CSV table of N, CA and C in Angstrom, one decimal:
chain,number,residue,atom,x,y,z
A,65,MET,N,5.7,-10.0,-97.1
A,65,MET,CA,7.0,-9.6,-98.1
A,65,MET,C,7.9,-10.4,-98.7
A,66,THR,N,8.5,-10.4,-99.6
A,66,THR,CA,9.0,-10.5,-101.0
A,66,THR,C,10.5,-10.9,-100.4
A,67,LEU,N,11.1,-12.4,-100.9
A,67,LEU,CA,12.0,-12.3,-100.2
A,67,LEU,C,12.9,-12.7,-101.6
A,68,PRO,N,14.7,-12.3,-101.5
A,68,PRO,CA,14.6,-11.6,-102.7
A,68,PRO,C,15.2,-13.1,-103.4
A,69,THR,N,15.9,-12.8,-105.2
A,69,THR,CA,16.1,-14.0,-106.0
A,69,THR,C,18.4,-13.7,-105.4
A,70,LEU,N,18.1,-15.5,-105.5
A,70,LEU,CA,18.8,-15.6,-105.6
A,70,LEU,C,20.0,-16.5,-106.5
A,71,LEU,N,20.7,-15.5,-106.8
A,71,LEU,CA,21.1,-15.9,-108.2
A,71,LEU,C,22.8,-16.6,-107.9
A,72,ILE,N,23.0,-18.1,-108.1
A,72,ILE,CA,24.2,-18.8,-107.7
A,72,ILE,C,24.7,-18.6,-109.2
A,73,ILE,N,25.6,-18.0,-109.2
A,73,ILE,CA,27.3,-18.1,-110.8
A,73,ILE,C,27.7,-18.9,-110.5
A,74,THR,N,28.0,-20.1,-110.9
A,74,THR,CA,28.8,-20.9,-110.9
A,74,THR,C,29.2,-21.5,-112.3
A,75,GLY,N,30.5,-22.4,-112.1
A,75,GLY,CA,30.8,-22.5,-113.5
A,75,GLY,C,32.3,-23.6,-113.6
A,76,ARG,N,33.0,-23.3,-114.8
A,76,ARG,CA,34.4,-23.3,-114.6
A,76,ARG,C,35.2,-21.8,-114.6
A,77,SER,N,36.6,-22.2,-114.5
A,77,SER,CA,37.3,-21.2,-114.5
A,77,SER,C,37.5,-21.1,-116.0
A,78,GLY,N,37.7,-19.4,-116.4
A,78,GLY,CA,37.9,-18.7,-117.7
A,78,GLY,C,36.4,-18.8,-118.1
A,79,SER,N,35.2,-19.1,-118.2
A,79,SER,CA,33.5,-19.5,-119.1
A,79,SER,C,33.6,-18.1,-118.7
A,80,GLY,N,33.4,-17.2,-118.1
A,80,GLY,CA,32.9,-15.6,-117.9
A,80,GLY,C,31.9,-15.7,-116.8
A,81,LYS,N,32.2,-16.2,-115.3
A,81,LYS,CA,31.9,-15.6,-114.1
A,81,LYS,C,31.7,-14.1,-113.7
A,82,SER,N,33.0,-13.7,-113.9
A,82,SER,CA,32.7,-12.5,-114.1
A,82,SER,C,32.1,-10.9,-114.4
A,83,THR,N,32.4,-11.4,-115.5
A,83,THR,CA,31.2,-11.0,-116.3
A,83,THR,C,29.6,-11.2,-116.5
A,84,ALA,N,29.5,-12.2,-116.2
A,84,ALA,CA,28.2,-12.5,-115.7
A,84,ALA,C,27.3,-11.4,-114.0
A,85,ILE,N,28.6,-11.5,-113.8
A,85,ILE,CA,28.1,-10.9,-112.0
A,85,ILE,C,28.2,-9.2,-112.9
A,86,ALA,N,28.8,-8.3,-113.2
A,86,ALA,CA,28.7,-7.4,-114.1
A,86,ALA,C,27.4,-7.2,-114.7
A,87,ALA,N,27.5,-8.3,-115.5
A,87,ALA,CA,25.9,-8.1,-115.8
A,87,ALA,C,24.3,-7.8,-114.8
A,88,LEU,N,24.6,-9.1,-114.1
A,88,LEU,CA,23.4,-9.4,-112.5
A,88,LEU,C,24.1,-7.2,-112.4
A,89,GLU,N,25.0,-7.2,-112.0
A,89,GLU,CA,24.3,-5.9,-111.1
A,89,GLU,C,23.9,-4.4,-112.3
A,90,ASP,N,24.4,-4.5,-113.6
A,90,ASP,CA,23.9,-3.7,-114.4
A,90,ASP,C,22.2,-3.8,-113.9
A,91,ALA,N,21.8,-5.5,-114.0
A,91,ALA,CA,20.5,-5.5,-113.8
A,91,ALA,C,20.0,-5.2,-113.2
A,92,GLY,N,20.2,-4.4,-111.0
A,92,GLY,CA,19.4,-4.2,-110.3
A,92,GLY,C,20.0,-4.7,-109.0
A,93,PHE,N,20.9,-5.7,-109.5
A,93,PHE,CA,20.8,-6.8,-108.1
A,93,PHE,C,22.8,-7.2,-107.7
A,94,TYR,N,22.1,-7.0,-106.4
A,94,TYR,CA,23.3,-7.1,-105.5
A,94,TYR,C,24.2,-8.1,-105.3
A,95,CYS,N,25.4,-8.1,-105.6
A,95,CYS,CA,26.3,-8.7,-106.1
A,95,CYS,C,27.8,-9.0,-105.0
A,96,VAL,N,27.7,-10.6,-105.2
A,96,VAL,CA,28.9,-10.6,-104.2
A,96,VAL,C,29.9,-11.9,-105.5
A,97,ASP,N,31.4,-11.3,-104.9
A,97,ASP,CA,31.8,-12.4,-105.8
A,97,ASP,C,32.8,-13.7,-105.0
A,98,ASN,N,33.2,-14.9,-105.6
A,98,ASN,CA,33.3,-15.6,-104.8
A,98,ASN,C,32.8,-15.2,-103.1
A,99,MET,N,31.9,-15.8,-102.9
A,99,MET,CA,31.1,-15.6,-101.6
A,99,MET,C,31.2,-17.1,-100.7
A,100,PRO,N,31.9,-17.0,-99.9
A,100,PRO,CA,32.1,-19.0,-98.7
A,100,PRO,C,30.8,-19.0,-98.7
A,101,VAL,N,29.9,-20.5,-99.3
A,101,VAL,CA,28.8,-20.5,-99.7
A,101,VAL,C,28.4,-20.1,-97.5
A,102,ALA,N,29.7,-21.2,-96.7
A,102,ALA,CA,29.0,-21.4,-95.1
A,102,ALA,C,28.9,-19.6,-94.9
A,103,MET,N,28.8,-18.4,-95.4
A,103,MET,CA,28.4,-17.1,-95.5
A,103,MET,C,27.5,-16.7,-95.3
A,104,LEU,N,26.6,-17.7,-97.2
A,104,LEU,CA,25.2,-17.6,-96.9
A,104,LEU,C,24.3,-16.8,-96.5
A,105,PRO,N,23.9,-18.0,-95.5
A,105,PRO,CA,22.8,-17.9,-94.3
A,105,PRO,C,22.9,-16.0,-93.7
A,106,LYS,N,24.7,-16.1,-92.7
A,106,LYS,CA,24.1,-14.9,-92.2
A,106,LYS,C,24.7,-13.4,-93.1
A,107,PHE,N,24.9,-13.8,-94.1
A,107,PHE,CA,25.4,-12.3,-95.0
A,107,PHE,C,23.4,-11.9,-95.4
A,108,LEU,N,22.7,-13.4,-95.6
A,108,LEU,CA,21.2,-12.5,-95.5
A,108,LEU,C,20.9,-11.4,-94.5
A,109,GLU,N,21.3,-12.5,-93.2
A,109,GLU,CA,20.2,-12.0,-92.2
A,109,GLU,C,20.8,-10.2,-91.8
A,110,LEU,N,22.2,-10.0,-92.0
A,110,LEU,CA,22.6,-9.0,-92.3
A,110,LEU,C,21.6,-7.2,-93.1
A,111,PRO,N,21.5,-6.0,-92.3
A,111,PRO,CA,21.0,-4.5,-93.6
A,111,PRO,C,21.6,-4.2,-94.2
A,112,LEU,N,21.4,-4.3,-94.7
A,112,LEU,CA,22.8,-3.8,-95.7
A,112,LEU,C,21.9,-2.6,-96.6
A,113,GLU,N,23.3,-1.9,-96.4
A,113,GLU,CA,22.5,-0.2,-96.9
A,113,GLU,C,22.6,0.0,-98.9
A,114,GLY,N,20.8,-0.1,-98.4
A,114,GLY,CA,21.5,0.0,-100.4
A,114,GLY,C,20.5,-1.6,-100.7
A,115,ALA,N,21.0,-2.2,-100.2
A,115,ALA,CA,20.3,-3.6,-100.6
A,115,ALA,C,18.7,-3.9,-100.6
A,116,SER,N,18.1,-2.9,-100.6
A,116,SER,CA,17.1,-3.0,-100.4
A,116,SER,C,15.6,-2.7,-101.5
A,117,ASP,N,17.1,-2.3,-102.4
A,117,ASP,CA,16.4,-1.4,-103.1
A,117,ASP,C,17.4,-2.7,-104.8
A,118,ALA,N,17.7,-3.1,-104.6
A,118,ALA,CA,18.4,-4.2,-105.2
A,118,ALA,C,17.1,-5.3,-105.8
A,119,THR,N,17.2,-5.6,-107.0
A,119,THR,CA,16.4,-6.2,-107.7
A,119,THR,C,16.7,-7.5,-107.3
A,120,GLY,N,17.9,-8.5,-106.9
A,120,GLY,CA,17.7,-9.6,-106.2
A,120,GLY,C,19.9,-9.7,-105.6
A,121,PHE,N,19.7,-10.8,-105.0
A,121,PHE,CA,21.5,-10.8,-105.3
A,121,PHE,C,21.8,-11.6,-105.9
A,122,ALA,N,23.6,-11.3,-106.2
A,122,ALA,CA,23.9,-12.6,-107.1
A,122,ALA,C,25.0,-13.0,-105.9
A,123,PHE,N,25.7,-14.4,-106.1
A,123,PHE,CA,26.4,-14.9,-105.7
A,123,PHE,C,27.3,-15.5,-106.8
A,124,VAL,N,29.0,-15.2,-106.9
A,124,VAL,CA,29.3,-16.1,-107.5
A,124,VAL,C,30.1,-17.3,-106.4
A,125,MET,N,29.9,-18.5,-106.4
A,125,MET,CA,30.9,-19.1,-105.8
A,125,MET,C,31.1,-20.8,-107.1
A,126,ASP,N,32.6,-20.9,-106.2
A,126,ASP,CA,33.1,-21.9,-107.6
A,126,ASP,C,33.6,-22.5,-106.6
A,127,LEU,N,34.9,-23.7,-106.9
A,127,LEU,CA,36.2,-24.4,-106.7
A,127,LEU,C,36.8,-23.4,-106.0
A,128,ARG,N,36.9,-22.2,-106.1
A,128,ARG,CA,38.1,-21.6,-105.5
A,128,ARG,C,37.8,-21.9,-103.7
A,129,GLU,N,36.7,-21.7,-103.5
A,129,GLU,CA,36.3,-22.4,-101.4
A,129,GLU,C,36.7,-23.2,-101.0
A,130,LYS,N,37.6,-23.7,-100.5
A,130,LYS,CA,37.5,-25.4,-100.6
A,130,LYS,C,37.1,-26.1,-99.9
A,131,GLY,N,35.6,-26.0,-99.2
A,131,GLY,CA,34.4,-26.5,-98.3
A,131,GLY,C,33.2,-25.8,-99.7
A,132,PHE,N,33.4,-25.8,-100.2
A,132,PHE,CA,32.3,-25.1,-102.1
A,132,PHE,C,31.1,-26.7,-101.4
A,133,PHE,N,32.4,-28.1,-102.3
A,133,PHE,CA,31.1,-29.2,-102.5
A,133,PHE,C,30.7,-29.4,-101.1
A,134,SER,N,31.4,-29.5,-99.8
A,134,SER,CA,31.1,-30.4,-99.2
A,134,SER,C,29.2,-30.1,-98.0
A,135,SER,N,29.7,-28.3,-98.7
A,135,SER,CA,28.6,-28.2,-98.3
A,135,SER,C,27.3,-27.2,-98.8
A,136,TYR,N,27.4,-26.8,-100.4
A,136,TYR,CA,26.3,-26.2,-100.7
A,136,TYR,C,25.2,-26.8,-100.6
A,137,LYS,N,25.6,-28.1,-101.1
A,137,LYS,CA,23.7,-28.1,-101.3
A,137,LYS,C,22.6,-28.7,-99.9
A,138,THR,N,23.4,-28.9,-98.7
A,138,THR,CA,23.0,-28.6,-97.7
A,138,THR,C,22.8,-26.7,-96.8
A,139,ILE,N,23.2,-25.9,-97.6
A,139,ILE,CA,22.8,-24.3,-97.5
A,139,ILE,C,21.7,-24.1,-97.9
A,140,LEU,N,22.3,-24.6,-99.6
A,140,LEU,CA,21.2,-23.8,-100.5
A,140,LEU,C,19.6,-23.9,-100.5
A,141,GLY,N,19.3,-25.8,-99.8
A,141,GLY,CA,18.7,-26.2,-99.1
A,141,GLY,C,18.0,-25.8,-98.3
A,142,THR,N,18.7,-25.2,-97.5
A,142,THR,CA,17.6,-24.6,-96.1
A,142,THR,C,17.8,-22.8,-96.8
A,143,LEU,N,18.0,-23.1,-97.2
A,143,LEU,CA,17.5,-21.2,-97.7
A,143,LEU,C,16.0,-21.7,-98.5
A,144,GLY,N,16.6,-22.1,-99.2
A,144,GLY,CA,14.8,-22.5,-99.8
A,144,GLY,C,14.1,-23.2,-99.8
A,145,ASP,N,14.4,-23.6,-98.1
A,145,ASP,CA,13.1,-24.1,-97.4
A,145,ASP,C,12.4,-22.9,-96.5
A,146,LYS,N,13.6,-22.2,-96.0
A,146,LYS,CA,12.6,-20.7,-96.1
A,146,LYS,C,12.3,-19.8,-97.1
A,147,GLY,N,12.1,-20.0,-98.1
A,147,GLY,CA,12.1,-19.4,-99.0
A,147,GLY,C,12.1,-18.3,-99.8
A,148,TYR,N,13.5,-18.9,-99.7
A,148,TYR,CA,14.0,-18.0,-101.5
A,148,TYR,C,13.9,-18.8,-102.3
A,149,PRO,N,14.1,-17.6,-103.1
A,149,PRO,CA,13.9,-18.4,-104.8
A,149,PRO,C,15.1,-18.5,-105.4
A,150,ILE,N,15.9,-19.6,-105.5
A,150,ILE,CA,17.1,-19.6,-105.8
A,150,ILE,C,17.7,-20.5,-107.0
A,151,GLU,N,18.2,-20.3,-108.0
A,151,GLU,CA,18.6,-20.7,-109.6
A,151,GLU,C,20.1,-20.5,-109.2
A,152,ILE,N,20.6,-21.6,-109.9
A,152,ILE,CA,22.0,-21.9,-110.0
A,152,ILE,C,22.3,-21.3,-111.7
A,153,VAL,N,23.7,-20.9,-112.4
A,153,VAL,CA,23.3,-20.0,-113.8
A,153,VAL,C,24.8,-20.5,-113.6
A,154,PHE,N,24.8,-22.1,-114.6
A,154,PHE,CA,26.8,-23.1,-114.8
A,154,PHE,C,27.0,-21.7,-115.8
A,155,LEU,N,28.5,-21.3,-116.0
A,155,LEU,CA,28.8,-21.0,-116.9
A,155,LEU,C,30.0,-22.3,-117.4
A,156,GLU,N,29.9,-22.5,-118.9
A,156,GLU,CA,31.4,-23.6,-119.6
A,156,GLU,C,31.2,-22.9,-121.0
A,157,ALA,N,32.7,-23.9,-120.9
A,157,ALA,CA,33.1,-22.8,-122.3
A,157,ALA,C,34.4,-25.0,-122.5
A,158,ASP,N,34.5,-24.5,-124.1
A,158,ASP,CA,35.1,-26.2,-123.9
A,158,ASP,C,36.4,-25.8,-123.9
A,159,ARG,N,37.2,-27.1,-123.8
A,159,ARG,CA,38.1,-27.4,-123.5
A,159,ARG,C,39.3,-26.3,-124.6
A,160,ASP,N,39.7,-25.7,-125.6
A,160,ASP,CA,40.2,-25.2,-126.6
A,160,ASP,C,40.0,-24.1,-126.5
A,161,THR,N,38.7,-22.9,-125.7
A,161,THR,CA,38.3,-22.1,-125.5
A,161,THR,C,38.2,-21.5,-124.3
A,162,LEU,N,38.8,-22.4,-123.0
A,162,LEU,CA,39.4,-22.1,-122.0
A,162,LEU,C,40.9,-21.6,-122.0
A,163,LEU,N,41.8,-22.8,-122.8
A,163,LEU,CA,43.2,-22.7,-123.1
A,163,LEU,C,43.2,-21.1,-123.7
A,164,ARG,N,42.6,-21.0,-124.6
A,164,ARG,CA,43.0,-20.1,-125.3
A,164,ARG,C,42.4,-18.6,-124.2
A,165,ARG,N,41.8,-18.8,-123.9
A,165,ARG,CA,41.3,-17.4,-123.1
A,165,ARG,C,42.3,-17.3,-122.0
A,166,TYR,N,42.9,-18.2,-120.7
A,166,TYR,CA,44.1,-19.4,-119.8
A,166,TYR,C,45.7,-18.0,-120.5
A,167,SER,N,46.1,-19.2,-122.3
A,167,SER,CA,46.8,-17.5,-122.6
A,167,SER,C,46.7,-17.4,-122.8
A,168,GLN,N,45.9,-15.8,-123.0
A,168,GLN,CA,45.3,-14.5,-122.6
A,168,GLN,C,45.7,-13.7,-121.9
A,169,SER,N,45.6,-14.4,-121.0
A,169,SER,CA,45.8,-13.6,-119.4
A,169,SER,C,46.9,-14.0,-118.6
A,170,ARG,N,46.5,-12.7,-118.0
A,170,ARG,CA,48.4,-13.4,-116.8
A,170,ARG,C,47.5,-14.3,-115.7
A,171,ARG,N,46.1,-14.8,-115.4
A,171,ARG,CA,45.6,-15.6,-114.2
A,171,ARG,C,46.1,-16.8,-114.6
A,172,GLN,N,46.0,-17.8,-113.4
A,172,GLN,CA,46.7,-19.0,-112.6
A,172,GLN,C,45.1,-19.3,-113.3
A,173,HIS,N,45.0,-21.0,-113.5
A,173,HIS,CA,43.6,-21.3,-113.7
A,173,HIS,C,43.9,-22.3,-112.0
A,174,PRO,N,42.9,-22.4,-111.3
A,174,PRO,CA,43.4,-22.5,-110.1
A,174,PRO,C,43.6,-23.9,-109.3
A,175,LEU,N,43.3,-25.0,-110.5
A,175,LEU,CA,44.0,-26.5,-109.8
A,175,LEU,C,44.8,-26.8,-110.6
A,176,ALA,N,45.3,-26.0,-111.2
A,176,ALA,CA,47.2,-25.9,-111.4
A,176,ALA,C,48.3,-25.6,-110.4
A,177,ARG,N,47.5,-25.2,-110.0
A,177,ARG,CA,48.3,-24.8,-108.6
A,177,ARG,C,49.4,-26.0,-107.7
A,178,LYS,N,48.4,-26.9,-108.4
A,178,LYS,CA,48.8,-28.8,-107.3
A,178,LYS,C,49.2,-29.3,-108.1
A,179,GLY,N,49.8,-28.8,-109.3
A,179,GLY,CA,50.7,-29.6,-109.9
A,179,GLY,C,51.0,-29.8,-111.4
A,180,ARG,N,49.6,-29.4,-111.6
A,180,ARG,CA,48.9,-29.6,-113.5
A,180,ARG,C,49.5,-28.6,-114.0
A,181,THR,N,49.1,-29.5,-115.3
A,181,THR,CA,48.7,-28.5,-116.2
A,181,THR,C,48.3,-28.1,-117.2
A,182,LEU,N,48.0,-26.6,-117.1
A,182,LEU,CA,46.5,-25.5,-118.0
A,182,LEU,C,45.7,-27.0,-117.9
A,183,SER,N,46.4,-28.2,-119.1
A,183,SER,CA,45.4,-29.0,-119.8
A,183,SER,C,44.5,-29.8,-118.6
A,184,GLN,N,45.7,-30.3,-117.9
A,184,GLN,CA,45.3,-31.4,-116.8
A,184,GLN,C,43.7,-31.0,-115.4
A,185,ALA,N,44.5,-29.7,-115.2
A,185,ALA,CA,43.7,-28.5,-114.3
A,185,ALA,C,41.9,-28.4,-114.9
A,186,ILE,N,42.1,-28.0,-116.3
A,186,ILE,CA,40.6,-27.6,-116.6
A,186,ILE,C,40.1,-29.2,-116.7
A,187,GLU,N,40.4,-30.0,-117.1
A,187,GLU,CA,40.1,-31.2,-117.2
A,187,GLU,C,39.3,-32.2,-116.1
A,188,ALA,N,40.3,-31.8,-115.2
A,188,ALA,CA,40.2,-32.0,-113.0
A,188,ALA,C,38.6,-31.0,-113.1
A,189,GLU,N,38.6,-30.1,-112.8
A,189,GLU,CA,37.4,-28.8,-113.0
A,189,GLU,C,36.8,-30.2,-113.7
A,190,LYS,N,36.7,-29.7,-114.9
A,190,LYS,CA,35.3,-30.4,-115.2
A,190,LYS,C,35.0,-31.5,-114.8
A,191,GLU,N,35.6,-32.7,-113.9
A,191,GLU,CA,35.0,-33.6,-113.5
A,191,GLU,C,34.5,-33.0,-111.9
A,192,LYS,N,35.3,-32.8,-111.8
A,192,LYS,CA,34.6,-32.3,-110.3
A,192,LYS,C,33.5,-31.5,-109.9
A,193,LEU,N,33.2,-30.0,-111.4
A,193,LEU,CA,31.7,-30.0,-111.7
A,193,LEU,C,31.2,-30.3,-112.3
A,194,GLU,N,30.6,-31.5,-112.4
A,194,GLU,CA,29.6,-32.1,-113.1
A,194,GLU,C,28.5,-32.6,-112.0
A,195,ASP,N,28.1,-33.0,-111.5
A,195,ASP,CA,27.3,-32.8,-110.7
A,195,ASP,C,26.3,-31.6,-110.6
A,196,LEU,N,26.7,-30.4,-110.8
A,196,LEU,CA,26.9,-29.4,-109.7
A,196,LEU,C,26.0,-28.3,-111.0
A,197,ARG,N,27.2,-28.9,-112.1
A,197,ARG,CA,26.8,-28.5,-113.7
A,197,ARG,C,24.7,-29.2,-113.9
A,198,GLY,N,24.7,-30.5,-113.3
A,198,GLY,CA,23.9,-31.5,-113.8
A,198,GLY,C,22.3,-30.8,-112.7
A,199,GLU,N,22.4,-29.5,-111.9
A,199,GLU,CA,21.3,-29.9,-110.7
A,199,GLU,C,21.3,-28.0,-111.2
A,200,ALA,N,22.4,-27.5,-112.1
A,200,ALA,CA,21.9,-25.6,-112.6
A,200,ALA,C,20.6,-25.8,-113.1
A,201,GLU,N,19.5,-24.5,-112.8
A,201,GLU,CA,18.8,-24.4,-113.3
A,201,GLU,C,19.0,-23.8,-115.6
A,202,TYR,N,20.3,-22.9,-115.5
A,202,TYR,CA,20.5,-22.4,-116.6
A,202,TYR,C,21.9,-23.3,-116.2
A,203,VAL,N,22.5,-23.9,-117.6
A,203,VAL,CA,23.8,-23.9,-118.0
A,203,VAL,C,23.5,-23.2,-119.8
A,204,ILE,N,24.9,-21.7,-119.8
A,204,ILE,CA,25.5,-21.4,-120.7
A,204,ILE,C,26.4,-21.8,-120.8
A,205,ASP,N,26.6,-22.2,-122.5
A,205,ASP,CA,28.5,-22.3,-123.2
A,205,ASP,C,28.6,-20.6,-123.6
A,206,THR,N,29.3,-20.9,-123.1
A,206,THR,CA,30.2,-19.2,-123.4
A,206,THR,C,31.3,-19.7,-124.7
A,207,SER,N,31.3,-20.6,-124.7
A,207,SER,CA,32.6,-20.8,-126.6
A,207,SER,C,32.6,-19.6,-127.8
A,208,GLN,N,31.2,-19.6,-128.0
A,208,GLN,CA,31.5,-19.0,-128.8
A,208,GLN,C,31.2,-17.5,-128.9
A,209,ALA,N,30.5,-17.3,-127.7
A,209,ALA,CA,29.6,-15.6,-126.8
A,209,ALA,C,30.9,-14.6,-126.9
A,210,SER,N,29.9,-13.5,-127.2
A,210,SER,CA,30.7,-12.8,-126.6
A,210,SER,C,30.4,-12.2,-125.7
A,211,VAL,N,31.6,-11.6,-124.7
A,211,VAL,CA,31.1,-10.6,-124.0
A,211,VAL,C,29.5,-9.7,-123.9
A,212,HIS,N,29.6,-9.4,-124.8
A,212,HIS,CA,27.9,-8.5,-125.4
A,212,HIS,C,26.9,-9.7,-124.7
A,213,ASP,N,26.9,-10.6,-125.7
A,213,ASP,CA,26.2,-12.0,-125.9
A,213,ASP,C,26.0,-12.6,-124.1
A,214,LEU,N,27.0,-12.4,-123.9
A,214,LEU,CA,27.3,-13.7,-122.1
A,214,LEU,C,26.6,-12.4,-121.5
A,215,LYS,N,26.3,-11.0,-121.6
A,215,LYS,CA,25.3,-10.0,-120.5
A,215,LYS,C,24.3,-9.8,-121.9
A,216,SER,N,23.8,-10.6,-122.7
A,216,SER,CA,22.2,-10.4,-122.9
A,216,SER,C,21.7,-11.9,-122.3
A,217,MET,N,22.7,-12.4,-122.4
A,217,MET,CA,21.6,-13.8,-122.1
A,217,MET,C,21.6,-13.5,-120.5
A,218,ILE,N,22.9,-13.3,-119.8
A,218,ILE,CA,22.4,-12.9,-118.0
A,218,ILE,C,21.7,-11.6,-117.8
A,219,GLN,N,21.2,-11.5,-118.7
A,219,GLN,CA,19.9,-10.3,-118.4
A,219,GLN,C,19.3,-10.7,-118.3
A,220,ASP,N,18.7,-11.3,-119.6
A,220,ASP,CA,17.4,-12.3,-119.4
A,220,ASP,C,17.0,-13.0,-118.4
A,221,ILE,N,18.4,-13.6,-118.1
A,221,ILE,CA,17.9,-14.6,-116.8
A,221,ILE,C,17.7,-13.8,-115.6
A,222,ALA,N,18.0,-12.8,-115.8
A,222,ALA,CA,17.9,-11.7,-114.1
A,222,ALA,C,16.6,-11.7,-114.7
A,223,GLU,N,15.5,-11.1,-115.8
A,223,GLU,CA,14.3,-10.6,-116.1
A,223,GLU,C,13.6,-11.8,-116.0
A,224,LYS,N,13.1,-13.0,-116.0
A,224,LYS,CA,12.7,-14.1,-115.9
A,224,LYS,C,12.7,-14.3,-113.8
A,225,SER,N,14.0,-14.5,-113.8
A,225,SER,CA,14.6,-14.6,-112.3
A,225,SER,C,12.8,-13.7,-111.4
A,226,VAL,N,13.5,-12.7,-111.6
A,226,VAL,CA,12.2,-11.6,-110.1
A,226,VAL,C,10.5,-12.0,-110.8
A,227,GLU,N,10.6,-12.2,-112.2
A,227,GLU,CA,9.2,-12.6,-112.0
A,227,GLU,C,8.3,-13.4,-111.7
A,228,LEU,N,9.8,-14.8,-111.5
A,228,LEU,CA,9.2,-15.6,-110.9
A,228,LEU,C,9.4,-15.5,-109.1
A,229,ALA,N,10.1,-14.5,-108.6
A,229,ALA,CA,10.5,-14.3,-106.9
A,229,ALA,C,8.5,-14.4,-106.4
A,230,PRO,N,8.5,-15.0,-105.5
A,230,PRO,CA,7.0,-15.6,-104.6
A,230,PRO,C,7.5,-14.3,-103.5
A,231,CYS,N,5.8,-14.3,-103.1
A,231,CYS,CA,5.6,-13.0,-102.4
A,231,CYS,C,5.9,-14.0,-100.7
A,232,VAL,N,6.0,-14.6,-99.8
A,232,VAL,CA,6.1,-14.7,-98.7
A,232,VAL,C,5.4,-13.0,-97.2
């Protein structure tokens, strides 16, 4: 039996995670945005309609979830031990690009809610994500990338990930 490839899309807020997950959906992946990492093992046990035809699974996971940092290593490690091929794709953009993107949208940065300015929130997030960035198989800087460029990069990763999926 072949276990599905699990792509974990993570990174800085405003870096293009929603665009990435849409590209993976277009590539045939079964996708879930803002999946709590603690729910991932149970989710993979569910008989999902149409999921058997999926190329793999892709999940956006990030600091919006309170328990993410305390549990992601253990949970992803356990799934890896069960034979799931797991790859982390980390998206980032430089400070000026993130400031521009947030000024163009009506969304608030998730860390700005704690009395921080947008600039402070961007810097705090960068610091919190540094270890996770170091663990990623792919790090993509989207500062100069168009939506089309990012989709193309993500689709290339999807193709490589599926080629590497082992049979168990």
